[in-house]
Amino acid sequence: MYTFQAALSFLLLAASALAQPISTEAVQENAWKYGTGGGVIGFIVLILDIMVFMEVLKSNREVLPKLLWCVLVFVFPIGGLIIYYLFSNRASHNTTGGYETLPQ
């Protein structure tokens, strides 16, 4: 389990290192940077991807489906998000999330 998390963190670190650098030019025409891999929309997609990674890693799925969901979202950030939220059957794979009650 530890090697899977280490490999995933390495992939995330490598992706952030190879990300497109922010332009230093002062351009006022396209401040939201639609479609250029950065800006506010890119940051929102990054946060949503991180939330999906955390949810997948906390779930009670087997290792291979966890890996496949993470790779899908990593390779296709927006499409993977949509596919995950539509087809992942999240309710049946969520852990309880709370504390277990002690036997009396």
Short mmCIF file of N, CA, C and O in Angstrom, two decimals:
data_model
loop_
_atom_site.label_atom_id
_atom_site.label_comp_id
_atom_site.label_asym_id
_atom_site.label_seq_id
_atom_site.Cartn_x
_atom_site.Cartn_y
_atom_site.Cartn_z
N MET A 1 0.83 -1.19 0.00
CA MET A 1 0.00 0.00 0.00
C MET A 1 0.87 1.25 0.00
O MET A 1 0.57 2.22 -0.64
N TYR A 2 1.97 1.17 0.77
CA TYR A 2 2.84 2.33 0.87
C TYR A 2 3.50 2.63 -0.47
O TYR A 2 3.65 3.78 -0.83
N THR A 3 3.89 1.61 -1.24
CA THR A 3 4.54 1.85 -2.52
C THR A 3 3.57 2.47 -3.51
O THR A 3 3.99 3.26 -4.34
N PHE A 4 2.29 2.12 -3.44
CA PHE A 4 1.30 2.73 -4.33
C PHE A 4 1.17 4.21 -4.05
O PHE A 4 1.16 5.03 -4.97
N GLN A 5 1.11 4.59 -2.79
CA GLN A 5 1.00 6.01 -2.44
C GLN A 5 2.27 6.75 -2.80
O GLN A 5 2.22 7.89 -3.25
N ALA A 6 3.42 6.11 -2.64
CA ALA A 6 4.67 6.75 -3.01
C ALA A 6 4.74 6.96 -4.52
O ALA A 6 5.18 8.02 -4.99
N ALA A 7 4.30 5.96 -5.29
CA ALA A 7 4.31 6.10 -6.75
C ALA A 7 3.34 7.19 -7.20
O ALA A 7 3.66 7.98 -8.09
N LEU A 8 2.17 7.27 -6.57
CA LEU A 8 1.21 8.29 -6.93
C LEU A 8 1.73 9.67 -6.59
O LEU A 8 1.60 10.60 -7.37
N SER A 9 2.35 9.82 -5.43
CA SER A 9 2.90 11.13 -5.06
C SER A 9 4.04 11.51 -5.99
O SER A 9 4.20 12.68 -6.33
N PHE A 10 4.84 10.53 -6.44
CA PHE A 10 5.89 10.82 -7.40
C PHE A 10 5.31 11.30 -8.72
O PHE A 10 5.81 12.25 -9.33
N LEU A 11 4.24 10.65 -9.19
CA LEU A 11 3.60 11.08 -10.44
C LEU A 11 3.03 12.48 -10.32
O LEU A 11 3.15 13.29 -11.24
N LEU A 12 2.42 12.81 -9.19
CA LEU A 12 1.89 14.15 -9.00
C LEU A 12 3.00 15.18 -8.94
O LEU A 12 2.88 16.28 -9.49
N LEU A 13 4.11 14.86 -8.31
CA LEU A 13 5.25 15.76 -8.25
C LEU A 13 5.85 15.97 -9.63
O LEU A 13 6.19 17.09 -10.01
N ALA A 14 5.97 14.89 -10.41
CA ALA A 14 6.51 15.00 -11.76
C ALA A 14 5.59 15.82 -12.64
O ALA A 14 6.06 16.63 -13.45
N ALA A 15 4.29 15.67 -12.48
CA ALA A 15 3.35 16.45 -13.28
C ALA A 15 3.43 17.92 -12.94
O ALA A 15 3.35 18.79 -13.82
N SER A 16 3.60 18.24 -11.67
CA SER A 16 3.71 19.65 -11.30
C SER A 16 5.04 20.24 -11.77
O SER A 16 5.12 21.42 -12.08
N ALA A 17 6.10 19.43 -11.83
CA ALA A 17 7.38 19.92 -12.30
C ALA A 17 7.38 20.17 -13.80
O ALA A 17 8.06 21.07 -14.30
N LEU A 18 6.59 19.39 -14.53
CA LEU A 18 6.54 19.53 -15.99
C LEU A 18 5.39 20.40 -16.47
O LEU A 18 5.15 20.49 -17.66
N ALA A 19 4.71 21.05 -15.56
CA ALA A 19 3.56 21.88 -15.93
C ALA A 19 4.02 23.08 -16.75
O ALA A 19 5.17 23.51 -16.67
N GLN A 20 3.12 23.59 -17.53
CA GLN A 20 3.43 24.73 -18.38
C GLN A 20 3.69 25.96 -17.52
O GLN A 20 2.90 26.31 -16.65
N PRO A 21 4.82 26.65 -17.74
CA PRO A 21 5.11 27.83 -16.93
C PRO A 21 4.16 28.97 -17.25
O PRO A 21 3.64 29.08 -18.36
N ILE A 22 3.95 29.81 -16.26
CA ILE A 22 3.08 30.97 -16.44
C ILE A 22 3.83 32.02 -17.24
O ILE A 22 4.99 32.31 -16.98
N SER A 23 3.17 32.60 -18.19
CA SER A 23 3.77 33.63 -19.03
C SER A 23 4.03 34.89 -18.22
O SER A 23 3.25 35.29 -17.37
N THR A 24 5.15 35.54 -18.52
CA THR A 24 5.49 36.78 -17.82
C THR A 24 4.98 38.01 -18.56
O THR A 24 5.14 39.13 -18.07
N GLU A 25 4.39 37.82 -19.71
CA GLU A 25 3.86 38.93 -20.48
C GLU A 25 2.60 39.48 -19.83
O GLU A 25 1.78 38.73 -19.31
N ALA A 26 2.44 40.78 -19.86
CA ALA A 26 1.26 41.42 -19.29
C ALA A 26 0.17 41.46 -20.37
O ALA A 26 0.11 42.37 -21.18
N VAL A 27 -0.67 40.44 -20.36
CA VAL A 27 -1.76 40.35 -21.33
C VAL A 27 -3.06 40.56 -20.60
O VAL A 27 -3.39 39.83 -19.67
N GLN A 28 -3.83 41.54 -21.00
CA GLN A 28 -5.09 41.84 -20.35
C GLN A 28 -6.28 41.26 -21.11
O GLN A 28 -7.38 41.25 -20.61
N GLU A 29 -6.05 40.74 -22.30
CA GLU A 29 -7.16 40.27 -23.14
C GLU A 29 -7.76 38.97 -22.62
O GLU A 29 -8.97 38.80 -22.65
N ASN A 30 -6.95 38.06 -22.14
CA ASN A 30 -7.42 36.73 -21.75
C ASN A 30 -6.98 36.46 -20.32
O ASN A 30 -6.17 35.58 -20.05
N ALA A 31 -7.52 37.21 -19.38
CA ALA A 31 -7.07 37.12 -17.99
C ALA A 31 -7.42 35.77 -17.36
O ALA A 31 -6.72 35.32 -16.46
N TRP A 32 -8.50 35.11 -17.79
CA TRP A 32 -8.89 33.83 -17.20
C TRP A 32 -8.11 32.67 -17.82
O TRP A 32 -8.16 31.55 -17.34
N LYS A 33 -7.41 32.93 -18.92
CA LYS A 33 -6.56 31.96 -19.61
C LYS A 33 -7.32 30.69 -19.96
O LYS A 33 -6.94 29.58 -19.58
N TYR A 34 -8.41 30.82 -20.67
CA TYR A 34 -9.16 29.65 -21.12
C TYR A 34 -8.29 28.84 -22.07
O TYR A 34 -7.77 29.35 -23.04
N GLY A 35 -8.14 27.57 -21.78
CA GLY A 35 -7.49 26.66 -22.71
C GLY A 35 -5.98 26.75 -22.79
O GLY A 35 -5.39 26.17 -23.67
N THR A 36 -5.32 27.46 -21.90
CA THR A 36 -3.86 27.55 -21.98
C THR A 36 -3.18 26.80 -20.85
O THR A 36 -1.98 26.92 -20.67
N GLY A 37 -3.90 26.04 -20.05
CA GLY A 37 -3.29 25.23 -19.03
C GLY A 37 -2.96 25.96 -17.75
O GLY A 37 -2.17 25.49 -16.96
N GLY A 38 -3.56 27.08 -17.52
CA GLY A 38 -3.25 27.81 -16.31
C GLY A 38 -4.42 28.69 -15.91
O GLY A 38 -5.53 28.55 -16.42
N GLY A 39 -4.19 29.57 -15.01
CA GLY A 39 -5.21 30.51 -14.59
C GLY A 39 -6.16 29.92 -13.57
O GLY A 39 -5.90 28.88 -12.96
N VAL A 40 -7.26 30.60 -13.39
CA VAL A 40 -8.23 30.24 -12.36
C VAL A 40 -8.88 28.90 -12.66
O VAL A 40 -9.03 28.06 -11.76
N ILE A 41 -9.25 28.66 -13.89
CA ILE A 41 -9.93 27.41 -14.24
C ILE A 41 -8.98 26.22 -14.07
O ILE A 41 -9.38 25.17 -13.56
N GLY A 42 -7.72 26.38 -14.45
CA GLY A 42 -6.75 25.31 -14.24
C GLY A 42 -6.55 25.00 -12.78
O GLY A 42 -6.40 23.85 -12.38
N PHE A 43 -6.56 26.05 -11.93
CA PHE A 43 -6.41 25.84 -10.49
C PHE A 43 -7.62 25.11 -9.92
O PHE A 43 -7.47 24.22 -9.07
N ILE A 44 -8.82 25.45 -10.38
CA ILE A 44 -10.04 24.78 -9.91
C ILE A 44 -10.01 23.30 -10.31
O ILE A 44 -10.33 22.42 -9.50
N VAL A 45 -9.59 23.00 -11.54
CA VAL A 45 -9.49 21.61 -11.99
C VAL A 45 -8.45 20.87 -11.16
O VAL A 45 -8.65 19.71 -10.79
N LEU A 46 -7.33 21.52 -10.84
CA LEU A 46 -6.31 20.88 -10.01
C LEU A 46 -6.85 20.53 -8.63
O LEU A 46 -6.63 19.42 -8.13
N ILE A 47 -7.58 21.44 -8.01
CA ILE A 47 -8.14 21.17 -6.69
C ILE A 47 -9.15 20.02 -6.76
O ILE A 47 -9.14 19.12 -5.91
N LEU A 48 -10.00 20.01 -7.79
CA LEU A 48 -10.96 18.91 -7.94
C LEU A 48 -10.26 17.57 -8.18
O LEU A 48 -10.69 16.54 -7.66
N ASP A 49 -9.17 17.58 -8.95
CA ASP A 49 -8.42 16.35 -9.18
C ASP A 49 -7.81 15.83 -7.88
O ASP A 49 -7.85 14.63 -7.61
N ILE A 50 -7.27 16.72 -7.07
CA ILE A 50 -6.70 16.31 -5.78
C ILE A 50 -7.78 15.72 -4.88
O ILE A 50 -7.56 14.73 -4.19
N MET A 51 -8.99 16.32 -4.92
CA MET A 51 -10.09 15.78 -4.12
C MET A 51 -10.46 14.37 -4.58
O MET A 51 -10.75 13.49 -3.76
N VAL A 52 -10.45 14.14 -5.90
CA VAL A 52 -10.75 12.80 -6.42
C VAL A 52 -9.68 11.81 -6.00
O VAL A 52 -9.98 10.69 -5.58
N PHE A 53 -8.39 12.21 -6.08
CA PHE A 53 -7.32 11.31 -5.66
C PHE A 53 -7.49 10.92 -4.20
O PHE A 53 -7.34 9.76 -3.83
N MET A 54 -7.80 11.90 -3.35
CA MET A 54 -7.96 11.60 -1.93
C MET A 54 -9.16 10.68 -1.69
O MET A 54 -9.08 9.75 -0.89
N GLU A 55 -10.26 10.92 -2.40
CA GLU A 55 -11.44 10.08 -2.24
C GLU A 55 -11.19 8.65 -2.71
O GLU A 55 -11.61 7.69 -2.07
N VAL A 56 -10.48 8.51 -3.83
CA VAL A 56 -10.19 7.18 -4.35
C VAL A 56 -9.25 6.43 -3.41
O VAL A 56 -9.45 5.26 -3.11
N LEU A 57 -8.22 7.11 -2.90
CA LEU A 57 -7.26 6.43 -2.03
C LEU A 57 -7.87 6.06 -0.68
O LEU A 57 -7.46 5.09 -0.06
N LYS A 58 -8.87 6.81 -0.22
CA LYS A 58 -9.53 6.50 1.05
C LYS A 58 -10.62 5.43 0.90
O LYS A 58 -11.10 4.91 1.89
N SER A 59 -11.02 5.13 -0.32
CA SER A 59 -12.12 4.19 -0.52
C SER A 59 -11.68 2.77 -0.20
O SER A 59 -10.49 2.48 -0.05
N ASN A 60 -12.65 1.87 -0.13
CA ASN A 60 -12.36 0.47 0.18
C ASN A 60 -12.29 -0.38 -1.09
O ASN A 60 -12.59 -1.56 -1.07
N ARG A 61 -11.89 0.21 -2.20
CA ARG A 61 -11.72 -0.53 -3.45
C ARG A 61 -10.44 -1.36 -3.37
O ARG A 61 -9.56 -1.13 -2.54
N GLU A 62 -10.32 -2.30 -4.31
CA GLU A 62 -9.08 -3.05 -4.47
C GLU A 62 -8.02 -2.12 -5.05
O GLU A 62 -8.32 -1.02 -5.51
N VAL A 63 -6.78 -2.59 -5.07
CA VAL A 63 -5.67 -1.74 -5.50
C VAL A 63 -5.75 -1.42 -7.00
O VAL A 63 -5.52 -0.27 -7.40
N LEU A 64 -6.07 -2.38 -7.83
CA LEU A 64 -6.10 -2.15 -9.27
C LEU A 64 -7.16 -1.11 -9.67
O LEU A 64 -6.86 -0.20 -10.45
N PRO A 65 -8.41 -1.20 -9.18
CA PRO A 65 -9.36 -0.14 -9.52
C PRO A 65 -8.95 1.24 -9.00
O PRO A 65 -9.17 2.24 -9.68
N LYS A 66 -8.32 1.28 -7.84
CA LYS A 66 -7.80 2.57 -7.35
C LYS A 66 -6.78 3.15 -8.32
O LYS A 66 -6.82 4.33 -8.66
N LEU A 67 -5.86 2.28 -8.74
CA LEU A 67 -4.83 2.72 -9.68
C LEU A 67 -5.43 3.18 -11.00
O LEU A 67 -5.03 4.22 -11.55
N LEU A 68 -6.40 2.44 -11.51
CA LEU A 68 -7.02 2.80 -12.79
C LEU A 68 -7.78 4.12 -12.70
O LEU A 68 -7.71 4.95 -13.61
N TRP A 69 -8.51 4.36 -11.59
CA TRP A 69 -9.21 5.63 -11.44
C TRP A 69 -8.21 6.79 -11.35
O TRP A 69 -8.42 7.85 -11.94
N CYS A 70 -7.14 6.59 -10.60
CA CYS A 70 -6.14 7.65 -10.46
C CYS A 70 -5.46 7.95 -11.79
O CYS A 70 -5.23 9.12 -12.13
N VAL A 71 -5.14 6.91 -12.55
CA VAL A 71 -4.50 7.12 -13.87
C VAL A 71 -5.46 7.82 -14.81
O VAL A 71 -5.07 8.73 -15.56
N LEU A 72 -6.73 7.43 -14.79
CA LEU A 72 -7.72 8.07 -15.66
C LEU A 72 -7.83 9.56 -15.36
O LEU A 72 -7.81 10.39 -16.28
N VAL A 73 -7.92 9.91 -14.09
CA VAL A 73 -8.05 11.32 -13.72
C VAL A 73 -6.74 12.06 -13.97
O VAL A 73 -6.74 13.24 -14.33
N PHE A 74 -5.61 11.38 -13.82
CA PHE A 74 -4.31 12.01 -14.05
C PHE A 74 -4.10 12.31 -15.53
O PHE A 74 -3.61 13.39 -15.89
N VAL A 75 -4.47 11.37 -16.40
CA VAL A 75 -4.24 11.54 -17.83
C VAL A 75 -5.27 12.47 -18.46
O VAL A 75 -4.94 13.31 -19.30
N PHE A 76 -6.52 12.35 -18.05
CA PHE A 76 -7.61 13.18 -18.58
C PHE A 76 -8.25 13.95 -17.41
O PHE A 76 -9.27 13.51 -16.87
N PRO A 77 -7.68 15.09 -17.01
CA PRO A 77 -8.15 15.75 -15.79
C PRO A 77 -9.64 16.12 -15.80
O PRO A 77 -10.35 15.79 -14.86
N ILE A 78 -10.12 16.75 -16.85
CA ILE A 78 -11.52 17.18 -16.87
C ILE A 78 -12.44 16.01 -17.22
O ILE A 78 -13.43 15.76 -16.53
N GLY A 79 -12.10 15.27 -18.26
CA GLY A 79 -12.91 14.12 -18.65
C GLY A 79 -12.90 13.04 -17.59
O GLY A 79 -13.93 12.41 -17.32
N GLY A 80 -11.76 12.83 -16.94
CA GLY A 80 -11.68 11.85 -15.87
C GLY A 80 -12.54 12.22 -14.67
O GLY A 80 -13.15 11.36 -14.05
N LEU A 81 -12.59 13.53 -14.35
CA LEU A 81 -13.47 13.99 -13.27
C LEU A 81 -14.92 13.67 -13.58
O LEU A 81 -15.65 13.15 -12.73
N ILE A 82 -15.32 13.99 -14.78
CA ILE A 82 -16.72 13.77 -15.17
C ILE A 82 -17.05 12.27 -15.15
O ILE A 82 -18.07 11.86 -14.60
N ILE A 83 -16.16 11.46 -15.72
CA ILE A 83 -16.38 10.01 -15.74
C ILE A 83 -16.41 9.45 -14.33
O ILE A 83 -17.25 8.61 -14.00
N TYR A 84 -15.51 9.93 -13.47
CA TYR A 84 -15.47 9.42 -12.10
C TYR A 84 -16.76 9.74 -11.36
O TYR A 84 -17.34 8.88 -10.71
N TYR A 85 -17.22 10.98 -11.43
CA TYR A 85 -18.42 11.35 -10.69
C TYR A 85 -19.68 10.72 -11.27
O TYR A 85 -20.66 10.52 -10.55
N LEU A 86 -19.67 10.36 -12.56
CA LEU A 86 -20.86 9.74 -13.14
C LEU A 86 -20.89 8.21 -12.96
O LEU A 86 -21.95 7.64 -12.75
N PHE A 87 -19.73 7.55 -13.05
CA PHE A 87 -19.73 6.10 -13.17
C PHE A 87 -18.96 5.35 -12.08
O PHE A 87 -18.77 4.15 -12.19
N SER A 88 -18.52 6.00 -11.02
CA SER A 88 -17.64 5.31 -10.08
C SER A 88 -18.36 4.57 -8.97
O SER A 88 -17.72 3.85 -8.21
N ASN A 89 -19.66 4.74 -8.82
CA ASN A 89 -20.42 4.09 -7.75
C ASN A 89 -19.80 4.43 -6.39
O ASN A 89 -19.42 3.56 -5.61
N ARG A 90 -19.69 5.73 -6.13
CA ARG A 90 -18.98 6.23 -4.96
C ARG A 90 -19.63 5.82 -3.66
O ARG A 90 -18.94 5.57 -2.67
N ALA A 91 -20.94 5.74 -3.60
CA ALA A 91 -21.64 5.46 -2.35
C ALA A 91 -21.30 4.06 -1.81
O ALA A 91 -21.16 3.87 -0.60
N SER A 92 -21.15 3.08 -2.69
CA SER A 92 -20.88 1.73 -2.21
C SER A 92 -19.42 1.51 -1.84
O SER A 92 -19.10 0.56 -1.15
N HIS A 93 -18.53 2.41 -2.27
CA HIS A 93 -17.11 2.23 -1.99
C HIS A 93 -16.58 3.20 -0.94
O HIS A 93 -15.40 3.15 -0.61
N ASN A 94 -17.41 4.08 -0.43
CA ASN A 94 -16.96 5.00 0.61
C ASN A 94 -16.79 4.25 1.92
O ASN A 94 -17.58 3.38 2.26
N THR A 95 -15.78 4.63 2.64
CA THR A 95 -15.61 4.07 3.98
C THR A 95 -16.59 4.78 4.91
O THR A 95 -17.18 5.79 4.56
N THR A 96 -16.72 4.27 6.11
CA THR A 96 -17.69 4.87 7.04
C THR A 96 -17.31 6.29 7.39
O THR A 96 -18.17 7.12 7.60
N GLY A 97 -16.03 6.60 7.45
CA GLY A 97 -15.60 7.96 7.70
C GLY A 97 -15.68 8.39 9.15
O GLY A 97 -15.15 9.41 9.53
N GLY A 98 -16.34 7.64 9.99
CA GLY A 98 -16.47 8.00 11.39
C GLY A 98 -15.74 7.02 12.27
O GLY A 98 -15.04 6.11 11.81
N TYR A 99 -15.90 7.20 13.53
CA TYR A 99 -15.29 6.30 14.49
C TYR A 99 -16.20 5.08 14.69
O TYR A 99 -17.40 5.17 14.61
N GLU A 100 -15.57 3.97 14.97
CA GLU A 100 -16.35 2.77 15.27
C GLU A 100 -16.81 2.85 16.72
O GLU A 100 -16.09 3.33 17.59
N THR A 101 -18.01 2.35 16.95
CA THR A 101 -18.49 2.36 18.32
C THR A 101 -17.84 1.22 19.10
O THR A 101 -17.58 0.14 18.57
N LEU A 102 -17.58 1.49 20.34
CA LEU A 102 -16.97 0.47 21.20
C LEU A 102 -18.05 -0.49 21.69
O LEU A 102 -19.17 -0.09 22.00
N PRO A 103 -17.71 -1.78 21.80
CA PRO A 103 -18.69 -2.72 22.33
C PRO A 103 -18.94 -2.45 23.82
O PRO A 103 -18.02 -2.13 24.55
N GLN A 104 -20.15 -2.59 24.24
CA GLN A 104 -20.53 -2.27 25.63
C GLN A 104 -20.41 -3.48 26.52
O GLN A 104 -20.69 -4.55 26.26
#
